[in-house]
Coordinates of C-alpha atoms in Angstrom, one line a residue:
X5 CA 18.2 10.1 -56.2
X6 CA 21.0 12.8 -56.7
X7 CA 24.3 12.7 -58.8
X8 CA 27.3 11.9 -56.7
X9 CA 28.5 15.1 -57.2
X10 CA 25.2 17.1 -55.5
X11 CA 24.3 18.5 -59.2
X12 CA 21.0 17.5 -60.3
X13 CA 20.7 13.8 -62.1
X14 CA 22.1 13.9 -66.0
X15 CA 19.3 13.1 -68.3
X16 CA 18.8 11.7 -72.0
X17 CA 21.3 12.4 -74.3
X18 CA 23.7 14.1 -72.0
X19 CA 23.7 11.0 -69.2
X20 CA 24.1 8.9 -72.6
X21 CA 26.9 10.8 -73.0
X22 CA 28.4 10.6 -69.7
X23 CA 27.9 6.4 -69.9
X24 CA 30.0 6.3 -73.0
X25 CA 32.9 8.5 -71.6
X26 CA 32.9 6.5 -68.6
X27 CA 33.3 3.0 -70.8
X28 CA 35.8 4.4 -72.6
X29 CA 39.3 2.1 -72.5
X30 CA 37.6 0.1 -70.0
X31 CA 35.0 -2.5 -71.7
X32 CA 32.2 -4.1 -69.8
X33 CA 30.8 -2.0 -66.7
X34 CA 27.9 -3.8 -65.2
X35 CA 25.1 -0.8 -65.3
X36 CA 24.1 -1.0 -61.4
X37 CA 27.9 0.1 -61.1
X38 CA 27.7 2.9 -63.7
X39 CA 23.9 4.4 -62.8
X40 CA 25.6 4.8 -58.8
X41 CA 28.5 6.4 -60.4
X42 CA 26.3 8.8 -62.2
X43 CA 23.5 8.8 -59.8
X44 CA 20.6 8.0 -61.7
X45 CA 18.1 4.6 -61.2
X46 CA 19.2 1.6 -63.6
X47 CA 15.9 1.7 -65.3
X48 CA 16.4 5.2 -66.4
X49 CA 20.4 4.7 -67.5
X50 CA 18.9 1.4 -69.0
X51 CA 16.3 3.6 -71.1
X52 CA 18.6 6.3 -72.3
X53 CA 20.9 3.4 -73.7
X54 CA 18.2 2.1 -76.3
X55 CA 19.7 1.4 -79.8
X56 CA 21.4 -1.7 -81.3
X57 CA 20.7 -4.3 -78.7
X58 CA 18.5 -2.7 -76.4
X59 CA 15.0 -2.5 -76.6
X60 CA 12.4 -1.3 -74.6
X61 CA 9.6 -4.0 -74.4
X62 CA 6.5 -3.6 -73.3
X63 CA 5.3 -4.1 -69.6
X64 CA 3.1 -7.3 -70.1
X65 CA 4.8 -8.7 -67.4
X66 CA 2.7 -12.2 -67.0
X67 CA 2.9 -13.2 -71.0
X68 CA 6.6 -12.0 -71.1
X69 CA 7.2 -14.2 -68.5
X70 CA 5.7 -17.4 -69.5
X71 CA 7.2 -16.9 -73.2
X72 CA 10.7 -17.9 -70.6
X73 CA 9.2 -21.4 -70.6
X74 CA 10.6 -21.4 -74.3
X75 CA 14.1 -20.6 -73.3
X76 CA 14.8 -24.0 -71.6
X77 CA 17.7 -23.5 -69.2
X78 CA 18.4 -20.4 -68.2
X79 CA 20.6 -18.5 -65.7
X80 CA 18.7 -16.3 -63.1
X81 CA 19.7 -12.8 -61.6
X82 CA 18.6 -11.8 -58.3
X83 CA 20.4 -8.9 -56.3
X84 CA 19.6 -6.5 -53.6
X85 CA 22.5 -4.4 -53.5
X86 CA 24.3 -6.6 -50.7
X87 CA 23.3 -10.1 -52.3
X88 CA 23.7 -11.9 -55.8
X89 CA 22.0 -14.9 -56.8
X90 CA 22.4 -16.8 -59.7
X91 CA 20.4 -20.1 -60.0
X92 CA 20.6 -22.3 -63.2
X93 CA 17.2 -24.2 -63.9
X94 CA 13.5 -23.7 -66.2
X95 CA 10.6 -21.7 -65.5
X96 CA 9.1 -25.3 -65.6
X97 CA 6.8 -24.5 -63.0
X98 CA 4.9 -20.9 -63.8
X99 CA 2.2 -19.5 -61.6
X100 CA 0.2 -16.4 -61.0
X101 CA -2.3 -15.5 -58.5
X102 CA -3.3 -11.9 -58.4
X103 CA -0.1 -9.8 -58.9
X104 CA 2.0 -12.5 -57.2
X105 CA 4.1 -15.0 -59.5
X106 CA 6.5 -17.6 -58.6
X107 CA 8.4 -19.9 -61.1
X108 CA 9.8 -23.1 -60.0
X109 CA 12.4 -25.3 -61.8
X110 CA 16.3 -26.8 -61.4
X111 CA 17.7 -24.5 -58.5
X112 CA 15.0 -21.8 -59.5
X113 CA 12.2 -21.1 -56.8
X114 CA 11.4 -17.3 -57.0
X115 CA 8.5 -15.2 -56.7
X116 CA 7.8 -12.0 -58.1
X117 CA 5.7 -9.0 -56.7
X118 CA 4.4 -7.8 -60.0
X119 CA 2.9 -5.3 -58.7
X120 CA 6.3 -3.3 -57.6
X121 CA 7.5 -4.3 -61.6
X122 CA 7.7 -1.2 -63.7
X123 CA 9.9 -1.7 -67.0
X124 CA 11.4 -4.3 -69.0
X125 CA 14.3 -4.6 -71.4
X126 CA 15.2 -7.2 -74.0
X127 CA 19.3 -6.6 -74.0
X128 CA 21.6 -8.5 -76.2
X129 CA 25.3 -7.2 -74.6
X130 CA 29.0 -8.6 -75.0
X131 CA 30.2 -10.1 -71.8
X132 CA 33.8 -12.0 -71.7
X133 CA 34.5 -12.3 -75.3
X134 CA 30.6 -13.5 -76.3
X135 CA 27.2 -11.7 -77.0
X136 CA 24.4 -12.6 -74.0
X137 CA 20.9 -12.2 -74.3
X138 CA 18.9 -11.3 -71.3
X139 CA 15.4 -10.0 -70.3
X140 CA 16.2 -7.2 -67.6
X141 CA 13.1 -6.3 -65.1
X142 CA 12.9 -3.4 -63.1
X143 CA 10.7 -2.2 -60.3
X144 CA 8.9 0.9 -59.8
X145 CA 12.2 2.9 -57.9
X146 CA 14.3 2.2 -60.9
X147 CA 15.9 -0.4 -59.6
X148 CA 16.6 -4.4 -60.7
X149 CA 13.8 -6.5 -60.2
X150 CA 15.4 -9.8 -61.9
X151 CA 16.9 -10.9 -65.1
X152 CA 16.6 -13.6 -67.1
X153 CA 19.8 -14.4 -68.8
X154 CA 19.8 -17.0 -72.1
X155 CA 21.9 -20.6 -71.2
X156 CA 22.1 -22.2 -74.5
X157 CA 22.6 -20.3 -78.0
X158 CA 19.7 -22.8 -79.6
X159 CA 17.5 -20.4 -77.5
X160 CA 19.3 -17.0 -79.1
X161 CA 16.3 -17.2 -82.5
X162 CA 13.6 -17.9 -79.8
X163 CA 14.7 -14.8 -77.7
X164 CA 14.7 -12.4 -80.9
X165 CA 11.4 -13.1 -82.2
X166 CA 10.2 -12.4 -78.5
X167 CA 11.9 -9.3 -78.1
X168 CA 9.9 -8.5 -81.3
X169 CA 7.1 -9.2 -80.4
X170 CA 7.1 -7.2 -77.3
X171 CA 8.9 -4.4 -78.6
X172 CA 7.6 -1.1 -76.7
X173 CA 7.1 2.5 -77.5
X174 CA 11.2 3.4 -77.3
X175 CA 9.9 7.0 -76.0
X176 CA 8.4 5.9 -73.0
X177 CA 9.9 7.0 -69.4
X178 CA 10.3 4.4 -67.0
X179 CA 8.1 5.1 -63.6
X180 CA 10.8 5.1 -60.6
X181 CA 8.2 6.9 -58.1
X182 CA 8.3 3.7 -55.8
X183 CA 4.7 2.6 -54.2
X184 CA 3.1 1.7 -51.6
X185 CA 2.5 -2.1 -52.4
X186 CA 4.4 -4.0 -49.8
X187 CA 8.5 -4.3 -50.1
X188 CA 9.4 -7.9 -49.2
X189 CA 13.1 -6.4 -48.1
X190 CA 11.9 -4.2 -45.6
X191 CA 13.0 -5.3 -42.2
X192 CA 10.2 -3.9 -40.3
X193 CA 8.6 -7.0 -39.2
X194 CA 11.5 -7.8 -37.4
X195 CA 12.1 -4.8 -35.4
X196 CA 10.6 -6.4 -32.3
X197 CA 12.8 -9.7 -32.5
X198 CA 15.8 -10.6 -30.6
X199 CA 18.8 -8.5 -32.5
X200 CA 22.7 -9.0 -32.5
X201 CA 24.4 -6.1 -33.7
X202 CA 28.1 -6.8 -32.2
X203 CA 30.7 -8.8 -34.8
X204 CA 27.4 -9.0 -36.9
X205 CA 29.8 -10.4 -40.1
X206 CA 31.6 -12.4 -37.8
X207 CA 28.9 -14.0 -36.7
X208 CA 27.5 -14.3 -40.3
X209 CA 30.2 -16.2 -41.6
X210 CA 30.6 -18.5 -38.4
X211 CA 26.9 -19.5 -39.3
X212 CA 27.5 -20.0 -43.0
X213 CA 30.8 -22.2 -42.3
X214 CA 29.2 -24.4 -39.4
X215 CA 26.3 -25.3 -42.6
X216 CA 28.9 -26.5 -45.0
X217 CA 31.0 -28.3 -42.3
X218 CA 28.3 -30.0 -40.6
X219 CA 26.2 -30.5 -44.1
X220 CA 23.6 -29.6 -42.8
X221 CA 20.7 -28.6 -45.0
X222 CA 19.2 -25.3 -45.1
X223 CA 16.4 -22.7 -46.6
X224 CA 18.0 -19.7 -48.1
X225 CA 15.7 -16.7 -48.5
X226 CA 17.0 -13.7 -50.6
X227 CA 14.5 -10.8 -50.7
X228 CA 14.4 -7.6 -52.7
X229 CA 11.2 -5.5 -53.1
X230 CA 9.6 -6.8 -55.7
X231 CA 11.2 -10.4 -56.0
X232 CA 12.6 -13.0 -54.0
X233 CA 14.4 -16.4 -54.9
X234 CA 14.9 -19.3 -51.7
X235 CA 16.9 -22.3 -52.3
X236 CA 16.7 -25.5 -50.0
X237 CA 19.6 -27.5 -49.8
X238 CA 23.4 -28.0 -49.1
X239 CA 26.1 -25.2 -49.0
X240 CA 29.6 -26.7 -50.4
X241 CA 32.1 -23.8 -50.3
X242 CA 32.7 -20.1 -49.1
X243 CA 35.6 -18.1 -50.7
X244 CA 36.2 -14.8 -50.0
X245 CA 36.5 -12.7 -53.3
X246 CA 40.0 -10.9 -53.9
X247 CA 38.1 -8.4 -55.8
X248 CA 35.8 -7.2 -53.4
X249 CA 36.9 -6.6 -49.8
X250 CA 34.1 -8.1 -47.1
X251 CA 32.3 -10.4 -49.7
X252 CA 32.1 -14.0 -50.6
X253 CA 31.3 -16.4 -52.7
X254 CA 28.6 -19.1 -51.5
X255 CA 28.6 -21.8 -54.3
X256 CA 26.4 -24.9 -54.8
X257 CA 26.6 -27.1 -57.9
X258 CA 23.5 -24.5 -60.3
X259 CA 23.4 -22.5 -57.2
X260 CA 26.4 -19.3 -57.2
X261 CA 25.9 -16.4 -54.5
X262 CA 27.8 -13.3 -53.8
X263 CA 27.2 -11.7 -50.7
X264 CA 28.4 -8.8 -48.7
X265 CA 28.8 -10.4 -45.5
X266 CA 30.7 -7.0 -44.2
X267 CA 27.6 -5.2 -44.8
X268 CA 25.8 -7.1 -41.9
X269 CA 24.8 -4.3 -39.6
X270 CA 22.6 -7.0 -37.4
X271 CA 21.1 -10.6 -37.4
X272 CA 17.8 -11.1 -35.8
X273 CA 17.0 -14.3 -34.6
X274 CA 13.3 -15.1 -35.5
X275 CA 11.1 -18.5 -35.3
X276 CA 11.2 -20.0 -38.6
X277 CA 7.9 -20.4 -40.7
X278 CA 8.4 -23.8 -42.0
X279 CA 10.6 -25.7 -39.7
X280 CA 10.9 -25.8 -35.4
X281 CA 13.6 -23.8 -35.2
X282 CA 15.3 -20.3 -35.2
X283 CA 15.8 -18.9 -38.0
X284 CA 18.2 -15.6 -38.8
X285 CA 17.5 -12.6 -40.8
X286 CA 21.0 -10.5 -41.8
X287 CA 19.6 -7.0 -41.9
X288 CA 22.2 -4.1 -43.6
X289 CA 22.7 -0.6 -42.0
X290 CA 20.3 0.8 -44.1
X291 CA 17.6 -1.6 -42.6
X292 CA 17.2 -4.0 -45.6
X293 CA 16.9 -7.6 -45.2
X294 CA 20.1 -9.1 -46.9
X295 CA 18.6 -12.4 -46.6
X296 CA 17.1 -15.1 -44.3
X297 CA 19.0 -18.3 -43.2
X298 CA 16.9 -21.2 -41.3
X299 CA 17.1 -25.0 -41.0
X300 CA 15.8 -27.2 -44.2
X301 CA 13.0 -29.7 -43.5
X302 CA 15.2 -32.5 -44.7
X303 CA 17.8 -33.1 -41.9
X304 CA 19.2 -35.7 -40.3
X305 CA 18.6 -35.2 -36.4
X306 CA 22.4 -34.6 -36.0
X307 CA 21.9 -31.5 -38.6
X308 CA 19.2 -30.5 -36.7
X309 CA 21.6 -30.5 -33.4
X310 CA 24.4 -28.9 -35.2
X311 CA 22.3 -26.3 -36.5
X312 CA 20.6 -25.1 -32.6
X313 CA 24.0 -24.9 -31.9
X314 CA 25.4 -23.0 -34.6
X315 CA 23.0 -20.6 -33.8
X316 CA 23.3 -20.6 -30.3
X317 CA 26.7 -20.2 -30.0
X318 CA 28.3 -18.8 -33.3
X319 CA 25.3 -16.0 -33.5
X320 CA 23.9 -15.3 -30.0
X321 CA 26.5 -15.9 -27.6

């Protein structure tokens, strides 16, 4: 990756340097926004920042995350550069087989590739007035893999001692490389599949309103390379954000989405694995999958109508 201004990437003390001019008189910048600005990965902006309240753990990946059990609730943080999720529930459920996880509880159902993960982070940050704890994960191109961030403040002692525990060697450089292991966001797979390229967001956001005003149930899947989070159920609202032109807000009660629905280059209609239906893929101009949207196995019949038809007319015709 190169700097934004074709110079080559700043490193250690000097992109430190930069981050810290670039804060100045303006407070919280979330670091995806500053490591594009100064064209480096997050995980190696991240690294550069260790001091009071970042620490470098180390990458014990499966014990780090079943210590989250101990957290309770938490808040979950999935992105893939044109999609936010933000589930609220447990890492009740934990599971592991082979380098593939998946942790189930509340409005949490996600699934890690562990063997994409490169780095981790325990980060204690201000954020609107109040110090947040989080765990940050990141894969092997640098880039956000998930993060667990702390719901209660009983959970704050819990999350120190673990940072603690784990701390790392604070010298280390984070791997950003990438790999061959398999990238759940590519969009390959779909390249022979029925595609829609024309009034692509339009069509996006005709499909997402015809779920909320039909209530009809569906199976949300939001990929990135080396994690992905589905959620089954209602949709309630979709506001579009007055901060950011071409994106939304998708809400459900422990459920909150952002999405850039103007950065949906195509939507590929393929056969859905767990229902009989169609389901779509929105796929960004740089050939990512933004995410998957198909039917929910717990409809009524008149869902099941209004969803063929949704698709049917709001996203092929």
């Amino acid at each position: 990756m190169t700097s934004t201004t074709g110079a080559a990437p700043l490193q250690g003390e000097e992109l430190k340097a930069a981050w810290l001019r670039m804060k100045e008189g303006k407070g919280f910048i979330p670091l995806k926004i500053g490591a594009d600005t100064l064209g480096v990965p997050e995980a190696v902006l991240q690294n550069v920042l260790q001091g009071p309240g970042i620490v470098r753990l180390r990458s014990e990946f499966v014990p780090l995350l079943e210590s989250v059990r101990q957290f309770g609730k938490i808040m979950g943080n999935l992105r893939n550069g044109h999609f936010v999720a933000l589930p609220v529930g447990e890492f009740s459920e934990l599971s592991f087989e082979g380098d593939i996880a998946r942790a189930r509880g509340g409005s949490i159902d996600v699934s890690f590739n562990l063997a994409r993960w490169s780095s981790a982070f325990g980060v204690t940050e201000e954020s609107r007035g109040a110090l947040r704890r989080n765990l940050c994960f990141f894969d092997d191109c640098g880039d956000a893999a998930y993060k667990v961030i702390l719901w209660s403040k009983e959970a704050d002692d819990i999350f120190d001692k673990l940072v603690e525990k784990f701390k790392g060697n604070s010298d280390e450089k984070v791997v950003t490389s990438g790999s061959n292991h398999e990238d759940w966001s590519s969009a390959e797979k779909y390249q022979d599949l029925q595609s829609i390229s024309d009034d692509a967001p339009k069509r996006t956001e005709s499909l997402f309103r015809a779920c909320i005003e039909q209530e009809i149930n569906v199976e949300w899947y939001i990929p990135t390379r080396a994690a992905a989070q589905t959620y089954r159920g209602p949709l309630r609202t979709m506001e579009a954000r007055k901060d950011l032109e071409g994106w939304f807000d998708i809400l459900y009660p422990h459920f909150m989405t952002h999405m850039g629905v103007a950065e949906v280059a195509r939507c590929v209609i393929a056969p859905s694995e767990t229902s009989q239906s169609q389901s779509v893929v929105m796929i960004a101009g740089n050939d990512r999958v933004i995410c998957v949207l198909g039917l929910g196995s717990d409809n009524r019949p008149a869902a099941k109508d209004a969803w063929a038809e949704a698709v049917t007319s709001g996203v092929i015709g």
